[in-house]
């Protein structure tokens, strides 16, 4: 079977709709996962009683269970206890919780680079632990952890394809749906790989520019 460019061109509107959904769910999840990571890292760095153990347990649970199982638990399991979320927000929640655990570890690793003397200097100036984290530790940690945070964000973007398993009409769902109807596997998977590659390159470019500006004050 030859590659049919005309067929692929005819599927562009459907692929664009799937692309918009993928970008929306991924962008929201990336932002929320970074917030989760920052809060969790703050809790663990500041040794908040109970919450510190909860955060550590959350990281271990997420890292040692499959994302697909977590997604199914949120979408199919939560309604049995009266918590029902839409397809979109089930996807956002699952991706946020999954990536949030990894972002927490990324940022915590960045916090390890904040030397003890810097913390003691901040406290000697009268800064509270929370203000030290917000004004000094977190900005430095994010600057150091940015490459690892980018890798997690890229993984989140690619893992958004799992959401087709619950019926969310994102990019992969659209491609598989067209394959089931027209059996044009080569065209659709070629388009799918090309679009994901482009998305990852754009995200990498944006993050690299951000890293460049963050590193600018530290260049000699």
CSV table of C-alpha atoms in Angstrom, one decimal:
chain,number,residue,atom,x,y,z
A,1,UNK,CA,0.0,0.0,0.0
A,2,UNK,CA,1.5,3.3,-1.1
A,3,UNK,CA,1.7,6.4,1.1
A,4,UNK,CA,-1.4,8.5,0.2
A,5,UNK,CA,-0.6,12.2,0.7
A,6,UNK,CA,-4.1,13.3,-0.4
A,7,UNK,CA,-5.6,11.1,2.3
A,8,UNK,CA,-3.3,12.5,5.0
A,9,UNK,CA,-4.1,16.1,3.9
A,10,UNK,CA,-7.9,15.3,4.2
A,11,UNK,CA,-7.3,14.3,7.9
A,12,UNK,CA,-5.6,17.6,8.8
A,13,UNK,CA,-8.7,19.2,10.4
A,14,UNK,CA,-9.3,16.1,12.6
A,15,UNK,CA,-5.6,16.0,13.6
A,16,UNK,CA,-5.6,19.7,14.4
A,17,UNK,CA,-8.6,19.2,16.8
A,18,UNK,CA,-6.7,16.4,18.5
A,19,UNK,CA,-3.6,18.5,18.6
A,20,UNK,CA,-5.5,21.4,20.3
A,21,UNK,CA,-6.8,18.9,23.0
A,22,UNK,CA,-3.3,17.5,23.5
A,23,UNK,CA,-1.7,20.9,23.9
A,24,UNK,CA,-4.5,22.1,26.3
A,25,UNK,CA,-4.3,19.1,28.6
A,26,UNK,CA,-0.5,18.9,28.5
A,27,UNK,CA,0.0,22.7,29.2
A,28,UNK,CA,-2.4,22.7,32.1
A,29,UNK,CA,-0.9,19.6,33.6
A,30,UNK,CA,2.7,20.9,33.2
A,31,UNK,CA,1.9,24.1,35.1
A,32,UNK,CA,0.0,22.3,37.8
A,33,UNK,CA,2.7,19.6,38.2
A,34,UNK,CA,5.3,22.2,38.7
A,35,UNK,CA,3.2,23.8,41.4
A,36,UNK,CA,2.7,20.4,43.1
A,37,UNK,CA,6.5,19.9,42.8
A,38,UNK,CA,7.3,23.2,44.4
A,39,UNK,CA,4.8,22.7,47.3
A,40,UNK,CA,6.0,19.2,47.9
A,41,UNK,CA,9.7,20.1,47.8
A,42,UNK,CA,9.0,23.0,50.2
A,43,UNK,CA,7.2,20.7,52.6
A,44,UNK,CA,10.1,18.2,52.6
A,45,UNK,CA,12.8,20.9,52.8
A,46,UNK,CA,11.1,22.6,55.7
A,47,UNK,CA,10.4,19.3,57.5
A,48,UNK,CA,6.7,20.0,58.0
A,49,UNK,CA,5.4,17.3,60.4
A,50,UNK,CA,3.1,14.6,58.9
A,51,UNK,CA,2.9,16.4,55.5
A,52,UNK,CA,6.6,15.5,54.9
A,53,UNK,CA,5.8,11.8,55.3
A,54,UNK,CA,2.7,12.2,53.2
A,55,UNK,CA,4.7,13.8,50.4
A,56,UNK,CA,7.4,11.1,50.5
A,57,UNK,CA,4.7,8.4,50.4
A,58,UNK,CA,3.0,10.1,47.4
A,59,UNK,CA,6.3,10.1,45.5
A,60,UNK,CA,6.9,6.5,46.2
A,61,UNK,CA,3.3,5.5,45.2
A,62,UNK,CA,3.4,7.4,41.9
A,63,UNK,CA,6.9,6.2,40.9
A,64,UNK,CA,6.1,2.6,41.6
A,65,UNK,CA,2.7,2.2,40.0
A,66,UNK,CA,1.8,2.4,36.2
A,67,UNK,CA,0.4,5.7,34.9
A,68,UNK,CA,-2.3,3.8,33.1
A,69,UNK,CA,-3.4,2.2,36.4
A,70,UNK,CA,-3.5,5.6,38.0
A,71,UNK,CA,-5.6,7.0,35.1
A,72,UNK,CA,-8.1,4.1,35.4
A,73,UNK,CA,-8.3,4.6,39.2
A,74,UNK,CA,-9.2,8.3,38.7
A,75,UNK,CA,-11.6,7.9,35.9
A,76,UNK,CA,-13.3,4.5,36.8
A,77,UNK,CA,-12.5,4.2,40.5
A,78,UNK,CA,-13.3,7.6,42.0
A,79,UNK,CA,-17.0,7.6,40.7
A,80,UNK,CA,-17.6,4.6,42.9
A,81,UNK,CA,-17.0,6.9,46.0
A,82,UNK,CA,-19.0,9.8,44.5
A,83,UNK,CA,-16.2,11.7,42.9
A,84,UNK,CA,-16.9,12.1,39.1
A,85,UNK,CA,-14.6,14.0,36.8
A,86,UNK,CA,-15.0,14.8,33.1
A,87,UNK,CA,-12.7,13.1,30.6
A,88,UNK,CA,-10.6,16.2,30.3
A,89,UNK,CA,-10.1,16.8,34.1
A,90,UNK,CA,-9.5,13.1,34.7
A,91,UNK,CA,-6.7,13.3,32.3
A,92,UNK,CA,-5.3,16.6,33.8
A,93,UNK,CA,-5.5,15.2,37.3
A,94,UNK,CA,-3.7,11.9,36.4
A,95,UNK,CA,-1.0,13.7,34.4
A,96,UNK,CA,-0.5,16.3,37.1
A,97,UNK,CA,-0.2,13.8,39.9
A,98,UNK,CA,2.2,11.6,37.9
A,99,UNK,CA,4.5,14.5,36.8
A,100,UNK,CA,4.1,16.3,40.1
A,101,UNK,CA,5.9,13.5,41.9
A,102,UNK,CA,8.8,13.6,39.5
A,103,UNK,CA,8.9,17.4,39.6
A,104,UNK,CA,9.1,17.3,43.4
A,105,UNK,CA,12.2,15.1,43.2
A,106,UNK,CA,13.7,17.3,40.5
A,107,UNK,CA,13.3,20.4,42.6
A,108,UNK,CA,14.4,18.7,45.8
A,109,UNK,CA,17.5,17.7,44.0
A,110,UNK,CA,18.0,21.3,43.0
A,111,UNK,CA,17.5,22.4,46.6
A,112,UNK,CA,20.4,20.1,47.6
A,113,UNK,CA,22.7,22.5,45.8
A,114,UNK,CA,21.6,25.4,48.1
A,115,UNK,CA,24.5,25.3,50.5
A,116,UNK,CA,24.0,25.2,54.2
A,117,UNK,CA,25.9,28.5,54.7
A,118,UNK,CA,23.4,30.3,52.5
A,119,UNK,CA,20.5,29.0,54.6
A,120,UNK,CA,22.2,30.1,57.8
A,121,UNK,CA,23.0,33.5,56.4
A,122,UNK,CA,19.3,34.0,55.4
A,123,UNK,CA,18.1,33.0,58.9
A,124,UNK,CA,20.7,35.3,60.5
A,125,UNK,CA,19.1,38.1,58.6
A,126,UNK,CA,15.7,37.3,60.0
A,127,UNK,CA,14.2,35.5,57.1
A,128,UNK,CA,11.6,32.9,58.0
A,129,UNK,CA,12.0,29.4,56.6
A,130,UNK,CA,9.1,30.0,54.2
A,131,UNK,CA,10.5,33.3,53.0
A,132,UNK,CA,14.0,31.7,52.6
A,133,UNK,CA,12.4,29.0,50.4
A,134,UNK,CA,10.3,31.4,48.3
A,135,UNK,CA,12.9,34.1,47.8
A,136,UNK,CA,16.2,32.3,47.7
A,137,UNK,CA,16.1,28.5,47.7
A,138,UNK,CA,13.3,27.9,45.1
A,139,UNK,CA,14.6,30.3,42.4
A,140,UNK,CA,18.1,28.8,42.7
A,141,UNK,CA,16.7,25.2,42.7
A,142,UNK,CA,14.6,25.8,39.7
A,143,UNK,CA,17.5,27.2,37.8
A,144,UNK,CA,19.6,24.1,38.5
A,145,UNK,CA,16.8,21.6,38.1
A,146,UNK,CA,15.4,23.1,34.8
A,147,UNK,CA,16.9,20.4,32.5
A,148,UNK,CA,15.4,17.6,34.6
A,149,UNK,CA,12.1,19.5,34.8
A,150,UNK,CA,12.1,19.8,31.0
A,151,UNK,CA,12.6,16.0,30.7
A,152,UNK,CA,9.6,15.4,33.0
A,153,UNK,CA,7.5,17.9,31.0
A,154,UNK,CA,8.4,16.2,27.7
A,155,UNK,CA,7.5,12.8,29.3
A,156,UNK,CA,4.2,14.3,30.4
A,157,UNK,CA,3.5,15.5,26.9
A,158,UNK,CA,4.2,12.1,25.4
A,159,UNK,CA,2.3,10.3,28.1
A,160,UNK,CA,-0.8,12.4,27.3
A,161,UNK,CA,-1.3,9.7,24.6
A,162,UNK,CA,-2.5,7.4,27.4
A,163,UNK,CA,-5.6,9.5,27.7
A,164,UNK,CA,-7.0,7.9,24.5
A,165,UNK,CA,-7.6,4.8,26.7
A,166,UNK,CA,-10.5,6.6,28.5
A,167,UNK,CA,-11.8,8.2,25.3
A,168,UNK,CA,-10.4,11.7,25.4
A,169,UNK,CA,-10.2,12.9,21.8
A,170,UNK,CA,-6.6,13.9,21.9
A,171,UNK,CA,-4.1,13.4,19.1
A,172,UNK,CA,-3.5,9.7,19.5
A,173,UNK,CA,-7.2,9.0,19.9
A,174,UNK,CA,-7.9,10.8,16.6
A,175,UNK,CA,-5.2,8.9,14.8
A,176,UNK,CA,-6.3,5.4,16.1
A,177,UNK,CA,-9.9,6.3,15.3
A,178,UNK,CA,-9.1,7.1,11.7
A,179,UNK,CA,-7.0,3.9,11.4
A,180,UNK,CA,-9.9,1.8,12.6
A,181,UNK,CA,-12.1,3.4,10.0
A,182,UNK,CA,-9.8,3.7,7.0
A,183,UNK,CA,-7.0,1.3,7.7
A,184,UNK,CA,-4.4,3.9,6.7
A,185,UNK,CA,-1.8,3.0,9.4
A,186,UNK,CA,1.3,4.3,7.7
A,187,UNK,CA,-0.2,7.8,7.0
A,188,UNK,CA,-1.7,8.3,10.5
A,189,UNK,CA,1.2,7.0,12.5
A,190,UNK,CA,3.7,9.0,10.4
A,191,UNK,CA,1.6,12.1,11.1
A,192,UNK,CA,1.4,11.2,14.8
A,193,UNK,CA,5.1,10.8,15.2
A,194,UNK,CA,5.9,14.0,13.2
A,195,UNK,CA,3.5,16.1,15.3
A,196,UNK,CA,4.8,14.8,18.6
A,197,UNK,CA,8.4,15.4,17.5
A,198,UNK,CA,7.5,18.9,16.6
A,199,UNK,CA,5.8,19.5,19.9
A,200,UNK,CA,8.8,18.2,21.9
A,201,UNK,CA,11.2,20.3,19.8
A,202,UNK,CA,9.1,23.5,20.5
A,203,UNK,CA,8.9,22.7,24.2
A,204,UNK,CA,12.7,22.1,24.3
A,205,UNK,CA,13.3,25.3,22.5
A,206,UNK,CA,11.1,27.3,24.9
A,207,UNK,CA,12.8,25.8,27.9
A,208,UNK,CA,16.3,26.3,26.5
A,209,UNK,CA,15.5,30.0,26.0
A,210,UNK,CA,14.2,30.2,29.5
A,211,UNK,CA,17.3,28.5,30.8
A,212,UNK,CA,19.5,31.0,28.9
A,213,UNK,CA,17.8,34.0,30.5
A,214,UNK,CA,17.9,32.4,34.0
A,215,UNK,CA,21.6,31.7,33.6
A,216,UNK,CA,22.4,35.2,32.3
A,217,UNK,CA,23.0,36.9,35.6
A,218,UNK,CA,25.5,34.2,36.6
A,219,UNK,CA,27.7,34.5,33.5
A,220,UNK,CA,31.0,36.3,33.8
